[in-house]
CSV table of N, CA, C and O in Angstrom, one decimal:
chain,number,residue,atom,x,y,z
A,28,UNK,N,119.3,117.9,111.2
A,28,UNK,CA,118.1,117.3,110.7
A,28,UNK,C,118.4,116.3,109.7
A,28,UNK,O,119.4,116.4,108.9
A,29,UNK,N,117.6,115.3,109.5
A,29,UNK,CA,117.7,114.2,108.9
A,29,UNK,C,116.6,114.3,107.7
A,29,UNK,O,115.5,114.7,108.1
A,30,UNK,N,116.8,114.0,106.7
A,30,UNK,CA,115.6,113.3,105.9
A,30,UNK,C,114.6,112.2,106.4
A,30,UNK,O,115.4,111.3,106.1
A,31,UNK,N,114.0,111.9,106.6
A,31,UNK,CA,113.2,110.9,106.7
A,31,UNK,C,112.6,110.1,105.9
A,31,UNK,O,112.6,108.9,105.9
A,32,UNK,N,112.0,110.7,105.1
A,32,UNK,CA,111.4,110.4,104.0
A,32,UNK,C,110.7,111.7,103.1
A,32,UNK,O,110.4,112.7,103.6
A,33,UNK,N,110.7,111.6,101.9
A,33,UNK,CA,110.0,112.3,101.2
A,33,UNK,C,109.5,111.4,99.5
A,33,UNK,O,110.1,110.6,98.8
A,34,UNK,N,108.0,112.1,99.3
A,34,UNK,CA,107.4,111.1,98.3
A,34,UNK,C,106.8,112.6,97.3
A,34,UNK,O,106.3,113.7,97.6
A,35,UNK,N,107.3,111.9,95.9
A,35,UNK,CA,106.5,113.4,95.2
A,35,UNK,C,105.2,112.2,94.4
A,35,UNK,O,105.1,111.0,94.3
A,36,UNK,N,104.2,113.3,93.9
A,36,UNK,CA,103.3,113.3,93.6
A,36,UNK,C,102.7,113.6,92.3
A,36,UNK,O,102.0,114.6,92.5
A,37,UNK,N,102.8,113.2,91.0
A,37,UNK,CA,102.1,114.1,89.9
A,37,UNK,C,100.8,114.7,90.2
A,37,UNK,O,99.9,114.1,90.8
A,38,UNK,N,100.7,115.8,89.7
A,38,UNK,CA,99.1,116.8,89.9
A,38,UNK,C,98.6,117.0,88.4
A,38,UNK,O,99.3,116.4,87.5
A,39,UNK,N,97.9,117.5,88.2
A,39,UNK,CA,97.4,117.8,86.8
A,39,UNK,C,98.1,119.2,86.6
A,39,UNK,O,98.2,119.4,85.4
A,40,UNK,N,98.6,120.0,87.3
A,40,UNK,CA,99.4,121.3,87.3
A,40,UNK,C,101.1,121.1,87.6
A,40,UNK,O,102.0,121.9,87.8
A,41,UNK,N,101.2,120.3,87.6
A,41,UNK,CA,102.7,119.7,88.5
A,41,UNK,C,102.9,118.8,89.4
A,41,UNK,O,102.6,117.6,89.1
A,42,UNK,N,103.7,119.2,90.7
A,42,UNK,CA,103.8,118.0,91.7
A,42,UNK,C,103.6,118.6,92.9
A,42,UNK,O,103.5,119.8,93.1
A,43,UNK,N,103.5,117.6,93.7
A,43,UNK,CA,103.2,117.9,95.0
A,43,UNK,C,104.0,116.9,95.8
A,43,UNK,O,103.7,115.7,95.6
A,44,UNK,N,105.1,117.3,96.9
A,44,UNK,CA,106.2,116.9,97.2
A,44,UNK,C,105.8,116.7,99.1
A,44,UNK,O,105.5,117.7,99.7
A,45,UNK,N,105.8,115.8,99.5
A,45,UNK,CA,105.7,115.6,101.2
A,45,UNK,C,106.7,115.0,101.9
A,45,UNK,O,107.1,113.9,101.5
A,46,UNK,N,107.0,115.5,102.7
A,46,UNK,CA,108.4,115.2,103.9
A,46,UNK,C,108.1,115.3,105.4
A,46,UNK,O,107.1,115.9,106.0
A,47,UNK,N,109.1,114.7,105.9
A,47,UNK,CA,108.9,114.4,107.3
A,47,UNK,C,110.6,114.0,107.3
A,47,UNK,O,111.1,113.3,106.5
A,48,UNK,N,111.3,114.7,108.4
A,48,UNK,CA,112.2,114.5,109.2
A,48,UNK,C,112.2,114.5,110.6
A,48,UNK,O,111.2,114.7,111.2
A,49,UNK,N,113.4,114.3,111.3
A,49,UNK,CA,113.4,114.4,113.3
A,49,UNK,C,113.6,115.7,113.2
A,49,UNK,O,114.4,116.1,112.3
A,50,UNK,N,113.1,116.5,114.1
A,50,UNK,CA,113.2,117.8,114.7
A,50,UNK,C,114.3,117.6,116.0
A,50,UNK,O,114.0,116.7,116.8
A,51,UNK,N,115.4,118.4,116.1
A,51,UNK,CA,116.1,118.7,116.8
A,51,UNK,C,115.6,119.0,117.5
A,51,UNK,O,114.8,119.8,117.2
A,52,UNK,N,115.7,118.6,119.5
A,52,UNK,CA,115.1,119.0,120.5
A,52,UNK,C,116.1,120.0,121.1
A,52,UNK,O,117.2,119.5,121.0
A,53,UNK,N,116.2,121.1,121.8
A,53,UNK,CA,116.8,122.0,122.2
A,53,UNK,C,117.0,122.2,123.3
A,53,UNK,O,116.0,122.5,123.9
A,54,UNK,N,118.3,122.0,124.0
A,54,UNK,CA,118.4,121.9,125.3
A,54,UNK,C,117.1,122.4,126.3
A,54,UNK,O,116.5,121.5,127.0
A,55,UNK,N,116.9,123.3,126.3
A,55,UNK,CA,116.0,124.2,127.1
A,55,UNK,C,114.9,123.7,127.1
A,55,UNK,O,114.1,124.1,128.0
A,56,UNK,N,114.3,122.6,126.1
A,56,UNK,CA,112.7,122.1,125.8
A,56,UNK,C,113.2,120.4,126.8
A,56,UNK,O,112.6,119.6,127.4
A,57,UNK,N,114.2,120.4,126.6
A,57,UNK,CA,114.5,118.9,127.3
A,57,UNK,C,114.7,119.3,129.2
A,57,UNK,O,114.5,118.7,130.2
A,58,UNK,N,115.2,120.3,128.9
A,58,UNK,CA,115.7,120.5,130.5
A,58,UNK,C,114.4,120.8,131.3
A,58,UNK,O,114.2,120.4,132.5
A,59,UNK,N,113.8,121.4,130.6
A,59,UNK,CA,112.2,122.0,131.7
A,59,UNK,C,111.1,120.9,131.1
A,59,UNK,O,109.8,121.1,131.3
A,60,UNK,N,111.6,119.9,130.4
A,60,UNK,CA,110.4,118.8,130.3
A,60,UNK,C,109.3,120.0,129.6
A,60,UNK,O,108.4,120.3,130.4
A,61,UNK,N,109.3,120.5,128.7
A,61,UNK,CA,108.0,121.5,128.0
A,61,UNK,C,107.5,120.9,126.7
A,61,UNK,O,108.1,120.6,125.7
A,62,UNK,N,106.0,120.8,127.1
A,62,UNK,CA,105.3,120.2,126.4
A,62,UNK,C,105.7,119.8,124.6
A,62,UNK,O,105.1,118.9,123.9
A,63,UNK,N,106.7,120.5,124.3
A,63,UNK,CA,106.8,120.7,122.7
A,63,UNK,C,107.9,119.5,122.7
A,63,UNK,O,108.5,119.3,121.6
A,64,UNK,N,108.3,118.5,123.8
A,64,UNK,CA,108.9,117.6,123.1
A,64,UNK,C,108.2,116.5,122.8
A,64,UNK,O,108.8,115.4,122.6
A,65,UNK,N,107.2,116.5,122.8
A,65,UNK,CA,106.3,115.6,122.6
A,65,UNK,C,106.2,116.0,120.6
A,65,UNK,O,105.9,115.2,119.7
A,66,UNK,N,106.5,117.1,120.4
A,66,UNK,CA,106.7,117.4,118.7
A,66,UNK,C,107.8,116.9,118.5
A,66,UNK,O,108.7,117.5,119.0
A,67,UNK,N,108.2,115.5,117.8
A,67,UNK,CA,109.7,115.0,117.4
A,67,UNK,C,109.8,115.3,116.3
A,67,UNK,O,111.0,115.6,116.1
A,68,UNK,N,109.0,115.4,115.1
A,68,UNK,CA,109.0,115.8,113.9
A,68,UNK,C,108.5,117.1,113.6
A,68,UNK,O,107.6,117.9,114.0
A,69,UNK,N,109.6,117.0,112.2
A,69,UNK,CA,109.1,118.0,111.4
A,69,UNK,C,108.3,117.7,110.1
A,69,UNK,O,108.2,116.5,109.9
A,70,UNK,N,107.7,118.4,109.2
A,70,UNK,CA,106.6,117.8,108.0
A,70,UNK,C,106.4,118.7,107.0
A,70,UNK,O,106.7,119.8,107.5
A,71,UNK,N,106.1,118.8,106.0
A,71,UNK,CA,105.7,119.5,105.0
A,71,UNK,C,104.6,118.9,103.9
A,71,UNK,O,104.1,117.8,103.9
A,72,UNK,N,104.4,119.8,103.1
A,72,UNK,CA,104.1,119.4,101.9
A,72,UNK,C,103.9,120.7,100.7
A,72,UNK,O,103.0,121.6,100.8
A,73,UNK,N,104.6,120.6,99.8
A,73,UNK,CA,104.7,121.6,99.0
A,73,UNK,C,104.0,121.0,97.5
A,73,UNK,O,104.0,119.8,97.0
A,74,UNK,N,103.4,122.2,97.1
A,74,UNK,CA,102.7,122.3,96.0
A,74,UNK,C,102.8,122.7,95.1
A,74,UNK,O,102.4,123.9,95.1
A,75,UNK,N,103.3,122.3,93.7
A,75,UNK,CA,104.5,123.3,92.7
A,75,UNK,C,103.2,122.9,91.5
A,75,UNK,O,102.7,122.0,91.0
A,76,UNK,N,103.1,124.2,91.5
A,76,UNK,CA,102.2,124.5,90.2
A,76,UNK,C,103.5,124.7,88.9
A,76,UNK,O,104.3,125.7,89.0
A,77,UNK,N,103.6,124.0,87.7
A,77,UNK,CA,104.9,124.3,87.0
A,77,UNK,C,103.9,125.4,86.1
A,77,UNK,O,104.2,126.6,85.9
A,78,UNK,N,102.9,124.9,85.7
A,78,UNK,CA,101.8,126.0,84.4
A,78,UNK,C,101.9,127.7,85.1
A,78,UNK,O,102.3,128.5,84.3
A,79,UNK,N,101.5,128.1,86.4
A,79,UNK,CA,101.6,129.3,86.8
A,79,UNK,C,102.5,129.3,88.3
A,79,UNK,O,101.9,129.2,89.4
A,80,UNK,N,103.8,129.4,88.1
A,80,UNK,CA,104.5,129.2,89.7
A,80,UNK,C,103.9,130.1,90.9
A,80,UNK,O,104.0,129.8,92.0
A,81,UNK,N,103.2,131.4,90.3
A,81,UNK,CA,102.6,132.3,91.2
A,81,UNK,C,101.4,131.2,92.3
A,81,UNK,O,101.0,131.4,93.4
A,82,UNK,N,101.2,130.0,91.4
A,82,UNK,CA,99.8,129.4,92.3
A,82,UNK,C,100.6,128.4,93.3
A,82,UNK,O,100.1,127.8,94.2
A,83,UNK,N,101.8,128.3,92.7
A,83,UNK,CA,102.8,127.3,93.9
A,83,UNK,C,102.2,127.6,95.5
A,83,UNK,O,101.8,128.8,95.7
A,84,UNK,N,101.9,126.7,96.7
A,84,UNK,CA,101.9,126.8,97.6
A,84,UNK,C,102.6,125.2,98.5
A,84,UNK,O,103.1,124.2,98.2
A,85,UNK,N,102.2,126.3,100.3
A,85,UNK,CA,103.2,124.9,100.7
A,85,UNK,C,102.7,125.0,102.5
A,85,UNK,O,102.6,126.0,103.2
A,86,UNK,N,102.6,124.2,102.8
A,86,UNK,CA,102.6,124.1,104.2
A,86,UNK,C,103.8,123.5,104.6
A,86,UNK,O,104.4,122.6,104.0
A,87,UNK,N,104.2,124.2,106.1
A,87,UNK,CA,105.4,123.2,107.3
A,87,UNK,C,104.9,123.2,108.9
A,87,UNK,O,104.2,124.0,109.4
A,88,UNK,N,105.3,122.4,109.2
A,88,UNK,CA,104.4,121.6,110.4
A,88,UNK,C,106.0,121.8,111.1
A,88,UNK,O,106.6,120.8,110.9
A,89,UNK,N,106.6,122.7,111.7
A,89,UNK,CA,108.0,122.9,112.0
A,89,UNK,C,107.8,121.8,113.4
A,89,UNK,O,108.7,121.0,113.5
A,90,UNK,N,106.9,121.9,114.3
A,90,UNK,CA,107.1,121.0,115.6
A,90,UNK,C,105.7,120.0,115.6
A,90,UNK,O,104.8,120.4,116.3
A,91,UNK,N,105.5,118.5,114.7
A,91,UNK,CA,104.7,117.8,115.0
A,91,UNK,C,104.8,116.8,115.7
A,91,UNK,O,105.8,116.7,116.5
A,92,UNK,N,103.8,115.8,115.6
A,92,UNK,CA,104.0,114.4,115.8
A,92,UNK,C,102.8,114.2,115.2
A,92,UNK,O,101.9,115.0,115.0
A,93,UNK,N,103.0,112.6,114.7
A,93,UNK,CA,102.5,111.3,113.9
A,93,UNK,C,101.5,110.7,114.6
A,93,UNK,O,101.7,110.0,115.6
A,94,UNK,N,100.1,110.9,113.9
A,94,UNK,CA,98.8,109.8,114.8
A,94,UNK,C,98.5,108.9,113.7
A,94,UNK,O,98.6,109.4,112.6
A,95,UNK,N,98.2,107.7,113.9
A,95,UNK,CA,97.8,106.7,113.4
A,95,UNK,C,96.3,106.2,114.0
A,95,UNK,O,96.4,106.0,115.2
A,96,UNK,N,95.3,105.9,113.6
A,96,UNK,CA,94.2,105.7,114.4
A,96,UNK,C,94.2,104.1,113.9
A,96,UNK,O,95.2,103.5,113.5
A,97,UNK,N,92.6,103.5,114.0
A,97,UNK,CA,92.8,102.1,113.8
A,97,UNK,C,92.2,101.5,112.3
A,97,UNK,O,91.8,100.4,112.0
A,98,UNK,N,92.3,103.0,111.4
A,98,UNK,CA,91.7,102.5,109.8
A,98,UNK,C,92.9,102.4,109.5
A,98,UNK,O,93.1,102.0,108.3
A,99,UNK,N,93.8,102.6,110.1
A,99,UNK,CA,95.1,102.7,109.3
A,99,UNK,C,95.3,104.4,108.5
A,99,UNK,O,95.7,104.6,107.3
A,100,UNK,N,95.1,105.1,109.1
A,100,UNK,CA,95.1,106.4,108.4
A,100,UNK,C,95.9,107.4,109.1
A,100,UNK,O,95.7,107.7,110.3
A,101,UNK,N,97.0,108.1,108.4
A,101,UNK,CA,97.5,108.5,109.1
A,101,UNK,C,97.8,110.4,109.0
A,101,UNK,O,97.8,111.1,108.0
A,102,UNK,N,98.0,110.9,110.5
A,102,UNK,CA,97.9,112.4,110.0
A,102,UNK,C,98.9,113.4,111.3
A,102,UNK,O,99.2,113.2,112.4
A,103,UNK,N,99.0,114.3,110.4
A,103,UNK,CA,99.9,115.3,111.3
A,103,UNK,C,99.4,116.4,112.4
A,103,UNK,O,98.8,117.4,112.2
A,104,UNK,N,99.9,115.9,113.7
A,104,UNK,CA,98.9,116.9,114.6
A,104,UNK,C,100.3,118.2,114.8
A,104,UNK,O,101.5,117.9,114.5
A,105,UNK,N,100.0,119.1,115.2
A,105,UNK,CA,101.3,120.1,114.9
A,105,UNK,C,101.0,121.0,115.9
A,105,UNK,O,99.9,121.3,116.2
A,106,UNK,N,102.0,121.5,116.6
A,106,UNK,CA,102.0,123.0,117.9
A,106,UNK,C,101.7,124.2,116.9
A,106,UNK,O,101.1,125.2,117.3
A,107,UNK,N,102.1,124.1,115.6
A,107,UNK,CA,101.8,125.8,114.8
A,107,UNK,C,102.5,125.2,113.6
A,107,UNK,O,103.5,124.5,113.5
A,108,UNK,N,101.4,125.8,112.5
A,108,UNK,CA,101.1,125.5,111.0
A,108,UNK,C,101.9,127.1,110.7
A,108,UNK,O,101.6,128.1,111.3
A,109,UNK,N,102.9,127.0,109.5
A,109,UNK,CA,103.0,127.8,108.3
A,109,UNK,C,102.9,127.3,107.2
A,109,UNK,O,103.7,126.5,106.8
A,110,UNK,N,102.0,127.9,106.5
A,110,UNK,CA,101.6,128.7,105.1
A,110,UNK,C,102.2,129.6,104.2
A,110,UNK,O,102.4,130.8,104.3
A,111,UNK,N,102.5,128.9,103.2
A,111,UNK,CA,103.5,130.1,102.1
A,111,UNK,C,103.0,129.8,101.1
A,111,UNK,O,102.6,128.7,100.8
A,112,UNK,N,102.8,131.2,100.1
A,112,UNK,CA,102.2,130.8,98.7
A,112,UNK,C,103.1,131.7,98.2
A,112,UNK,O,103.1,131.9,97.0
């Protein structure tokens, strides 16, 4: 996997950190043509509370892809969301 990009964020509690890299396609999702290669990315965004680390949280978007509509806004559609606090 590659970096792609990542941008941090000051919060009033800390930072908040978002990424996106290419997701490695796996033989087996390429050979039977299965829906999840249409997910080329991977995404996150983590949430670092420095005042109380217990309130740290974070989402990963392990198999997405990238929509853009026509405001120019952009957002993460995903096969399955995890959640970690």
């Amino acid at each position: 996997m590659t970096l792609a990009i990542s941008k941090m964020f000051p919060t009033p509690t800390g930072r908040k950190i978002r990424f996106i890299t290419n997701r490695q396609l796996r033989y087996g999702e390429i050979y039977w043509d299965t829906q999840s290669t249409a997910y080329n990315l991977t995404a996150g965004e983590l949430d670092l509370n420095d005042t109380d680390k217990s309130k740290s949280t974070g989402v990963l978007y392990p198999a997405a892809f990238l929509e853009i509509d026509k405001k120019v806004s952009c957002r993460f559609s995903s096969a399955k969301t995890l959640e970690a606090r």
